[in-house]
Coordinates of C-alpha atoms in Angstrom, one line a residue:
E107 CA -92.5 -17.9 -4.8
N108 CA -95.0 -20.7 -5.7
D109 CA -97.0 -18.2 -7.8
R110 CA -94.1 -17.6 -10.1
P111 CA -93.7 -19.5 -13.4
L112 CA -91.8 -22.7 -13.2
S113 CA -89.2 -21.5 -15.7
S114 CA -88.5 -18.5 -13.6
R115 CA -88.2 -20.5 -10.4
Y116 CA -85.8 -23.0 -12.2
H117 CA -83.6 -20.1 -13.4
I118 CA -83.1 -18.7 -9.9
T119 CA -82.3 -22.1 -8.5
S120 CA -79.8 -22.9 -11.2
T121 CA -78.1 -19.5 -10.8
T122 CA -77.8 -20.0 -7.0
T123 CA -76.3 -23.5 -7.5
T124 CA -73.7 -22.2 -10.0
M125 CA -72.6 -19.4 -7.7
N126 CA -72.2 -21.8 -4.8
N127 CA -70.1 -24.2 -6.9
E128 CA -67.9 -21.5 -8.5
P129 CA -65.5 -21.0 -5.5
N130 CA -64.9 -24.8 -5.2
S131 CA -64.1 -24.9 -8.9
L132 CA -61.5 -22.1 -8.5
I133 CA -59.9 -23.9 -5.6
D134 CA -59.7 -27.1 -7.5
Q135 CA -58.0 -25.3 -10.4
A136 CA -55.5 -23.6 -8.1
N137 CA -54.7 -27.0 -6.4
F138 CA -54.2 -28.5 -9.8
S139 CA -51.9 -25.7 -10.9
L140 CA -49.9 -26.0 -7.7
D141 CA -49.5 -29.8 -8.1
T142 CA -48.4 -29.3 -11.7
A143 CA -45.9 -26.6 -10.6
K144 CA -44.5 -28.9 -7.9
A145 CA -44.1 -31.8 -10.4
D146 CA -42.3 -29.4 -12.8
L147 CA -40.1 -28.2 -10.0
D148 CA -39.2 -31.7 -9.0
L149 CA -38.4 -32.5 -12.6
H150 CA -36.2 -29.4 -13.0
E151 CA -34.4 -30.1 -9.7
A152 CA -33.6 -33.6 -10.9
E153 CA -32.3 -32.2 -14.2
L154 CA -30.3 -29.6 -12.4
E155 CA -28.8 -32.2 -10.1
A156 CA -27.9 -34.4 -13.1
A157 CA -26.3 -31.4 -14.9
Q158 CA -24.3 -30.5 -11.7
S159 CA -23.1 -34.0 -11.6
R160 CA -22.0 -33.9 -15.2
Y161 CA -20.3 -30.6 -14.6
N162 CA -18.4 -31.9 -11.5
D163 CA -17.3 -34.9 -13.5
A164 CA -16.1 -32.8 -16.4
K165 CA -14.3 -30.3 -14.1
S166 CA -12.6 -33.2 -12.3
R167 CA -11.4 -34.6 -15.6
Y168 CA -10.3 -31.1 -16.7
D169 CA -8.4 -30.6 -13.4
D170 CA -6.7 -33.9 -13.8
A171 CA -5.7 -33.2 -17.4
M172 CA -4.5 -29.7 -16.4
Q173 CA -2.4 -31.1 -13.6
R174 CA -0.8 -33.6 -15.9
F175 CA -0.2 -30.8 -18.4
L176 CA 1.4 -28.6 -15.7
E177 CA 3.7 -31.4 -14.5
A178 CA 4.8 -32.2 -18.1
D179 CA 5.2 -28.5 -19.0
L180 CA 7.3 -27.8 -15.9
L181 CA 9.8 -30.5 -17.1
R182 CA 10.5 -28.7 -20.3
V183 CA 13.9 -27.0 -20.5
C184 CA 13.3 -23.2 -20.7
R185 CA 14.3 -20.1 -18.7
W186 CA 10.8 -19.7 -17.1
N187 CA 10.9 -23.3 -15.7
Q188 CA 14.5 -22.9 -14.5
M189 CA 13.5 -19.8 -12.5
Y190 CA 10.3 -21.5 -11.3
H191 CA 12.3 -24.4 -9.8
K192 CA 14.7 -21.9 -8.2
F193 CA 11.7 -20.2 -6.7
V194 CA 10.4 -23.5 -5.3
Q195 CA 13.8 -24.2 -3.8
W196 CA 13.8 -20.7 -2.3
K197 CA 10.5 -21.2 -0.7
E198 CA 11.6 -24.5 0.9
D199 CA 14.8 -23.0 2.2
H200 CA 13.2 -19.8 3.6
N201 CA 10.3 -21.1 5.7
G202 CA 7.7 -20.7 3.0
D203 CA 8.6 -17.2 1.9
T204 CA 7.3 -16.2 -1.5
I205 CA 8.2 -12.5 -1.5
V206 CA 11.9 -12.8 -2.2
Q207 CA 13.3 -9.5 -0.8
T208 CA 16.9 -8.6 -1.4
T209 CA 19.5 -6.5 0.4
K210 CA 22.7 -4.9 -0.7
N211 CA 24.5 -8.1 0.4
S212 CA 22.3 -10.4 -1.6
S213 CA 24.0 -12.6 -4.2
D214 CA 23.5 -12.1 -7.9
D215 CA 21.4 -15.3 -8.1
V216 CA 19.0 -14.0 -5.4
K217 CA 18.7 -10.7 -7.1
K218 CA 17.9 -12.4 -10.4
L219 CA 15.3 -14.5 -8.7
A220 CA 13.8 -11.4 -7.0
K221 CA 13.6 -9.7 -10.4
W222 CA 11.9 -12.7 -12.0
V223 CA 9.3 -12.8 -9.2
Q224 CA 8.7 -9.1 -9.6
N225 CA 8.3 -9.6 -13.4
Q226 CA 5.6 -12.3 -12.8
R227 CA 3.6 -9.8 -10.7
V228 CA 3.9 -7.2 -13.5
F229 CA 2.9 -9.8 -16.2
Y230 CA -0.1 -10.8 -14.0
K231 CA -1.3 -7.2 -14.0
Y232 CA -1.1 -7.2 -17.8
Y233 CA -3.0 -10.6 -17.9
I234 CA -6.0 -9.4 -15.9
N235 CA -6.2 -6.3 -18.1
G236 CA -6.4 -8.4 -21.2
D237 CA -2.7 -8.6 -22.3
T238 CA -2.1 -12.3 -22.1
K239 CA 1.1 -12.6 -24.2
H240 CA 3.5 -12.3 -21.2
I241 CA 2.2 -15.1 -19.0
K242 CA -0.3 -17.9 -19.6
Q243 CA -3.0 -19.3 -17.4
H244 CA -1.3 -22.6 -16.7
R245 CA 1.8 -20.7 -15.3
I246 CA -0.4 -18.5 -13.2
T247 CA -2.0 -21.8 -11.8
A248 CA 1.5 -23.2 -11.2
L249 CA 2.4 -20.2 -9.1
D250 CA -0.9 -20.1 -7.4
N251 CA -0.3 -23.7 -6.2
L252 CA 2.8 -22.4 -4.4
G253 CA 0.9 -19.6 -2.7
F254 CA 2.5 -16.9 -4.9
V255 CA 1.9 -13.4 -3.7
W256 CA 0.6 -11.4 -6.6
N257 CA 0.2 -8.1 -4.7
V258 CA 2.8 -7.4 -2.1
F259 CA 1.1 -4.3 -0.8
E260 CA -2.3 -6.0 -0.4
N261 CA -0.6 -8.9 1.3
Q262 CA 1.2 -6.6 3.7
W263 CA -2.0 -4.7 4.5
N264 CA -3.8 -7.9 5.3
A265 CA -1.0 -9.0 7.6
N266 CA -1.1 -5.7 9.4
F267 CA -4.9 -6.0 9.7
E268 CA -4.7 -9.4 11.2
E269 CA -2.0 -8.2 13.6
L270 CA -4.2 -5.2 14.6
K271 CA -7.2 -7.5 15.1
Q272 CA -5.1 -9.8 17.4
Y273 CA -3.8 -6.7 19.3
Y274 CA -7.3 -5.4 19.9
A275 CA -8.5 -8.8 21.1
E276 CA -5.8 -8.8 23.7
K277 CA -5.6 -5.1 24.7
K278 CA -9.2 -4.0 24.0
T279 CA -7.8 -0.8 22.4
F280 CA -6.5 0.4 19.0
E281 CA -4.0 2.9 20.5
V282 CA -0.7 1.2 19.8
P283 CA 2.3 2.8 21.4
K284 CA 5.0 3.5 18.8
R285 CA 7.8 2.4 21.2
Q286 CA 6.1 -0.9 21.6
N287 CA 5.2 -1.7 18.0
S288 CA 6.3 1.0 15.5
K289 CA 5.1 -0.8 12.4
L290 CA 1.6 -1.4 13.8
A291 CA 1.3 2.1 15.2
T292 CA 2.2 3.5 11.8
F293 CA -0.4 1.3 10.2
V294 CA -3.1 2.7 12.5
L295 CA -2.0 6.3 11.9
T296 CA -2.0 5.8 8.2
M297 CA -5.5 4.4 8.1
R298 CA -6.8 7.3 10.3
N299 CA -5.1 9.9 8.1
A300 CA -6.5 8.3 5.0
M301 CA -10.0 8.4 6.4
K302 CA -9.5 12.1 7.5
K303 CA -8.5 13.0 3.9
R304 CA -11.4 11.1 2.5
N305 CA -13.8 12.9 4.8
E306 CA -12.3 16.2 3.8
G307 CA -12.8 15.4 0.1
I308 CA -9.1 15.1 -0.5
V309 CA -8.8 12.3 -3.1
V310 CA -5.4 11.3 -4.5
Q311 CA -5.4 9.8 -7.9
K312 CA -4.9 6.0 -7.9
D313 CA -4.9 6.1 -4.1
V314 CA -5.7 2.6 -2.8
T315 CA -4.7 3.2 0.8
L316 CA -8.3 3.0 2.0
T317 CA -10.6 1.2 -0.4
E318 CA -14.3 0.4 0.4
E319 CA -13.3 -3.2 1.1
R320 CA -10.6 -2.2 3.6
I321 CA -13.1 0.2 5.3
D322 CA -15.5 -2.7 5.7
K323 CA -12.9 -4.9 7.1
L324 CA -11.8 -2.3 9.7
N325 CA -15.4 -1.6 10.6
S326 CA -15.9 -5.3 11.2
I327 CA -13.6 -5.1 14.2
N328 CA -15.1 -1.7 15.3
F329 CA -12.0 0.2 14.5
H330 CA -11.9 3.7 16.0
W331 CA -11.2 6.1 13.1
G332 CA -10.7 9.2 15.4
L333 CA -8.1 9.4 18.1
K334 CA -9.2 11.6 21.0
R335 CA -6.5 12.3 23.6
P336 CA -5.8 15.3 25.9
P337 CA -3.5 17.8 24.3
R338 CA 0.2 17.4 25.1
K339 CA 1.9 19.9 27.2
Q340 CA 4.1 22.3 25.2
K341 CA 7.7 21.7 25.9
A342 CA 9.7 24.6 27.0
P343 CA 11.8 25.9 24.0
A344 CA 15.5 24.9 24.1
I345 CA 16.4 28.5 23.5
N346 CA 14.7 31.8 24.3
M347 CA 15.5 33.6 21.1
L348 CA 14.3 36.9 22.4
T349 CA 16.4 37.2 25.5
G350 CA 19.2 34.6 24.9
Y351 CA 20.4 35.5 21.4
D352 CA 23.5 37.4 22.6
Q353 CA 24.5 34.6 25.0
Q354 CA 24.1 31.9 22.4
Y355 CA 26.0 33.9 19.8
Q356 CA 28.9 34.3 22.1
L357 CA 28.8 30.5 22.8
L358 CA 28.8 29.8 19.1
A359 CA 31.8 32.2 18.5
S360 CA 33.6 30.4 21.4
F361 CA 32.9 27.0 19.7
K362 CA 34.3 28.1 16.4
E363 CA 37.4 29.6 18.1
E364 CA 38.0 26.2 19.8
Y365 CA 37.1 23.8 17.0
G366 CA 37.8 25.9 13.9
H367 CA 34.4 25.3 12.3
L368 CA 30.6 25.5 12.9
K369 CA 29.7 21.9 12.4
V370 CA 27.8 21.7 15.6
S371 CA 25.4 18.9 14.6
K372 CA 28.3 16.7 13.6
M373 CA 30.0 17.3 16.9
L374 CA 26.8 16.6 18.8
Q375 CA 26.6 13.2 17.2
E376 CA 30.1 12.4 18.3
W377 CA 29.3 13.5 21.8
V378 CA 26.1 11.4 22.0
K379 CA 28.0 8.3 20.7
G380 CA 30.7 8.9 23.3
E381 CA 33.4 9.3 20.7
S382 CA 34.5 12.6 22.4
E383 CA 33.5 15.0 25.1
P384 CA 32.7 18.7 24.7
S385 CA 34.9 21.1 26.7
N386 CA 31.7 23.0 27.5
K387 CA 28.4 21.1 28.1
E388 CA 26.5 24.2 26.8
Y389 CA 27.9 23.4 23.4
K390 CA 25.3 20.7 23.1
R391 CA 22.6 23.4 22.8
L392 CA 24.2 25.0 19.8
P393 CA 22.6 22.8 17.1
A394 CA 19.1 24.0 18.2
F395 CA 20.4 27.6 18.2
V396 CA 21.8 27.3 14.6
A397 CA 18.6 25.7 13.3
A398 CA 16.5 28.4 15.0
I399 CA 18.5 31.3 13.5
K400 CA 18.3 29.8 10.0
K401 CA 14.5 29.7 10.3
E402 CA 14.6 33.3 11.6
H403 CA 16.7 34.2 8.6
D404 CA 14.1 32.7 6.2
A405 CA 11.5 34.9 7.9
Y406 CA 13.8 37.9 7.8
R407 CA 14.4 37.5 4.0
E408 CA 10.7 37.2 3.3
G409 CA 10.0 40.4 5.2
K410 CA 8.2 38.6 8.1
P411 CA 8.7 39.3 11.8
S412 CA 12.1 38.0 12.9
I413 CA 14.6 38.5 15.8
L414 CA 17.3 39.1 13.1
N415 CA 18.1 42.4 11.7
E416 CA 20.7 43.5 9.1
E417 CA 23.4 43.9 11.7
R418 CA 22.9 40.4 13.2
V419 CA 22.7 38.8 9.7
E420 CA 26.1 40.4 8.8
Q421 CA 27.5 39.3 12.2
L422 CA 26.4 35.7 11.7
T423 CA 27.6 35.6 8.1
A424 CA 31.0 36.9 9.1
L425 CA 31.2 34.1 11.7
G426 CA 30.6 31.5 9.0
I427 CA 26.9 30.7 9.1
K428 CA 25.8 29.3 5.7
W429 CA 22.4 30.5 4.7
K430 CA 20.0 28.6 2.5
K431 CA 19.8 30.2 -1.0
P432 CA 16.5 31.4 -2.4
L433 CA 15.0 29.1 -5.0
N434 CA 15.3 31.9 -7.7
E435 CA 19.0 32.3 -7.1
P436 CA 21.3 30.5 -9.7
R437 CA 23.3 27.6 -8.4
Q438 CA 27.0 27.4 -8.7
N439 CA 26.9 24.7 -11.4
T440 CA 25.7 26.9 -14.3
R441 CA 28.0 25.6 -17.0
S442 CA 26.5 24.6 -20.4
K443 CA 26.2 21.0 -21.6
E444 CA 29.2 21.4 -23.8
E445 CA 31.3 22.4 -20.8
D446 CA 30.3 19.3 -18.8
P447 CA 33.2 16.9 -18.7
N448 CA 30.9 13.9 -17.9
R449 CA 28.4 14.7 -20.7
E450 CA 29.7 11.9 -23.0
T451 CA 29.7 9.4 -20.2
R452 CA 26.1 10.1 -19.3
K453 CA 25.1 10.0 -22.9
R454 CA 26.7 6.6 -23.4
R455 CA 25.1 5.2 -20.3
K456 CA 21.7 6.5 -21.5
T457 CA 22.2 4.7 -24.8
D458 CA 23.2 1.5 -23.1
D459 CA 20.2 1.7 -20.8
E460 CA 17.8 2.1 -23.8
A461 CA 19.4 -0.8 -25.6
G462 CA 19.1 -2.9 -22.4
D463 CA 15.4 -2.0 -22.1
S464 CA 14.7 -3.0 -25.7
A465 CA 16.5 -6.3 -25.1
Y466 CA 14.6 -6.9 -21.9
E467 CA 11.2 -6.2 -23.6
A468 CA 12.1 -8.7 -26.3
T469 CA 13.1 -11.3 -23.7
A470 CA 9.9 -10.7 -21.7
V471 CA 7.8 -11.4 -24.8
N472 CA 9.7 -14.6 -25.5
I473 CA 9.1 -15.7 -21.9

């Protein structure tokens, strides 16, 4: 090494020193970049916090202004405001109800209020689809403040879901006896049938029975989609049609001779209600027999295996059994439109309905 020229020895030493200092320089640069980024981040966080504060202040002032506007607007004299205040009163008088369901005994005022509520739901659907001329945002807000139910079906589904969730928490099962809770049992069955159709690829247009959101909610409580239970024992048939036809026919003939008709189902209802008593308790089996022979007659007419033959069909027809007419057979009312005595009345009603619809549409736009 000492024999080498000085310039050569200096070059090697300089190169070695530079290589040893290079990693330290890169680390210093990285630390500097990191410190700069942290300073920028702190600055941006401060700016974001200031912007959020300004937004909150502006939103608070907007909400206050909107509230004052709502209060002032609801004092105006107009039909919408009149119905709104009636709705408020209804909610106070009916334990917070916002559905407003009617019955055949409901008063005209209640029916008008229910129609108004239904219209708001329709107008809201228009609104969220871009048609804003029927209802404005401030009126939507006013109804929201009252807990207005915009989608009755969704509200009912959520209520059923919460009830099922509570039932499972108490019973540790989703098998709801229909006798115990018919509504909840029907809800469970409907959900399972909808999932079955979904798995089989049966999709009904606009079917919202089982959306992805609802599936997720049901899965969140570990809902059992399939019901596995031992098969039920087959009940013994009420009538042995192969061996008991002649006996049941004689019983039916005896019934007609005594009562003068074959309205066996109507008589059975009277017997069940206790309004009368059959002279022969076996008469109570006749409704099942009549229903069975009518099904057998359908099979006979279609050329399928049946216990009926031509002789028996003539025998039952002569007794007074009324068979269901084929779909391709003309009905009794085959008169023309000109021969219809109520044609003008129906035509006038149709004209009045169309005029009423036009008036309603104009009123809806004004609202």
